[in-house]
């Protein structure tokens, strides 16, 4: 069975109610490939999750951008996995590099978060990626393997996980990884799965690329054999996101 193309839109900390209405109506009006070809998930800020979920066409799912590492309680400002499940939010993004860098989330903490979210029934978009310094030092594979291992150490199944490879130097910079650079790391991660988890997990886990994906570079990136979709930041707020979703069709050619 092939890996279904996956396109996530990470809205980050952007938008007013007016902006959100506009994005939702663009998505609702867009001509999209069938759900047999592509799985689409958008991730608005927490405060807009329920309204987006109720106003969006049913083929597009929603994701939270984070959740707490364990059961809810006295953790001011946090949102628990149980709350997301209670609201019918099926997905959560965990380990995004902005949280790793700005909020000092460690590999182990991200692993714990992924494990807890899965245990509550959420599906997870787990992010990994190297900084420019790490790439220039030649340690890219080592870094993403360690980030992936920290997750693997805490979970028993990858069925409900999509792994997002997002080189930090490509996020929000307009400096996209070349298709060859993306393919190299995706293939490396798949090999890591094969050697450390199982051939089945390697064959079935979707590995998506994130970092300055746009309407103009998505087809070439999506055409790489180990690129199973995208996690899109800036361009997911624009009508161009529809074109990025359509890039799924490159796999059908
Ligand atoms: P970008 O962000 O598309 O704006 O580079 C990607 C992401 O952070 O997921």
PDB file of C-alpha atoms in Angstrom, residues 2-9 31-41 57-61 91 206 208 228-230 232 241-252:
ATOM      1  CA  UNK A   2       1.371   3.395  -0.967  1.00  0.00           C
ATOM      2  CA  UNK A   3       1.864   6.239   1.439  1.00  0.00           C
ATOM      3  CA  UNK A   4      -0.934   8.784   0.998  1.00  0.00           C
ATOM      4  CA  UNK A   5       0.396  12.276   0.286  1.00  0.00           C
ATOM      5  CA  UNK A   6      -0.005  14.535   3.320  1.00  0.00           C
ATOM      6  CA  UNK A   7      -0.159  18.334   3.309  1.00  0.00           C
ATOM      7  CA  UNK A   8      -0.208  20.226   6.592  1.00  0.00           C
ATOM      8  CA  UNK A   9      -0.720  23.968   6.927  1.00  0.00           C
ATOM      9  CA  UNK A  31     -10.720  22.626  -6.118  1.00  0.00           C
ATOM     10  CA  UNK A  32      -8.856  19.838  -4.333  1.00  0.00           C
ATOM     11  CA  UNK A  33      -7.725  16.377  -5.376  1.00  0.00           C
ATOM     12  CA  UNK A  34      -9.780  13.579  -3.818  1.00  0.00           C
ATOM     13  CA  UNK A  35      -9.107  12.343  -0.305  1.00  0.00           C
ATOM     14  CA  UNK A  36      -7.836   9.105  -1.889  1.00  0.00           C
ATOM     15  CA  UNK A  37      -4.887  11.115  -3.180  1.00  0.00           C
ATOM     16  CA  UNK A  38      -4.143  13.592  -0.427  1.00  0.00           C
ATOM     17  CA  UNK A  39      -4.758  14.082   3.282  1.00  0.00           C
ATOM     18  CA  UNK A  40      -4.973  17.757   4.245  1.00  0.00           C
ATOM     19  CA  UNK A  41      -4.673  19.107   7.777  1.00  0.00           C
ATOM     20  CA  UNK A  57     -15.175  21.454   4.558  1.00  0.00           C
ATOM     21  CA  UNK A  58     -15.097  17.994   6.127  1.00  0.00           C
ATOM     22  CA  UNK A  59     -12.273  16.661   3.919  1.00  0.00           C
ATOM     23  CA  UNK A  60      -9.834  19.029   5.615  1.00  0.00           C
ATOM     24  CA  UNK A  61      -8.896  18.098   9.161  1.00  0.00           C
ATOM     25  CA  UNK A  91      -4.068  15.944  15.057  1.00  0.00           C
ATOM     26  CA  UNK A 206       5.009   9.319   5.836  1.00  0.00           C
ATOM     27  CA  UNK A 208       6.972  15.165   4.833  1.00  0.00           C
ATOM     28  CA  UNK A 228       5.417  12.139   1.057  1.00  0.00           C
ATOM     29  CA  UNK A 229       4.032  15.643   1.429  1.00  0.00           C
ATOM     30  CA  UNK A 230       4.670  18.950   3.133  1.00  0.00           C
ATOM     31  CA  UNK A 232       3.715  24.501   5.059  1.00  0.00           C
ATOM     32  CA  UNK A 241      -1.872  26.595  -0.397  1.00  0.00           C
ATOM     33  CA  UNK A 242      -4.418  25.090  -2.815  1.00  0.00           C
ATOM     34  CA  UNK A 243      -1.681  24.701  -5.452  1.00  0.00           C
ATOM     35  CA  UNK A 244       0.565  23.055  -2.871  1.00  0.00           C
ATOM     36  CA  UNK A 245      -2.191  20.549  -2.034  1.00  0.00           C
ATOM     37  CA  UNK A 246      -2.535  19.822  -5.749  1.00  0.00           C
ATOM     38  CA  UNK A 247       1.147  18.891  -5.896  1.00  0.00           C
ATOM     39  CA  UNK A 248      -0.062  15.540  -4.521  1.00  0.00           C
ATOM     40  CA  UNK A 249      -1.000  14.740  -8.104  1.00  0.00           C
ATOM     41  CA  UNK A 250       2.681  14.395  -9.029  1.00  0.00           C
ATOM     42  CA  UNK A 251       2.603  11.017  -7.297  1.00  0.00           C
ATOM     43  CA  UNK A 252      -0.225   9.855  -9.563  1.00  0.00           C
TER      44      UNK A 252
END
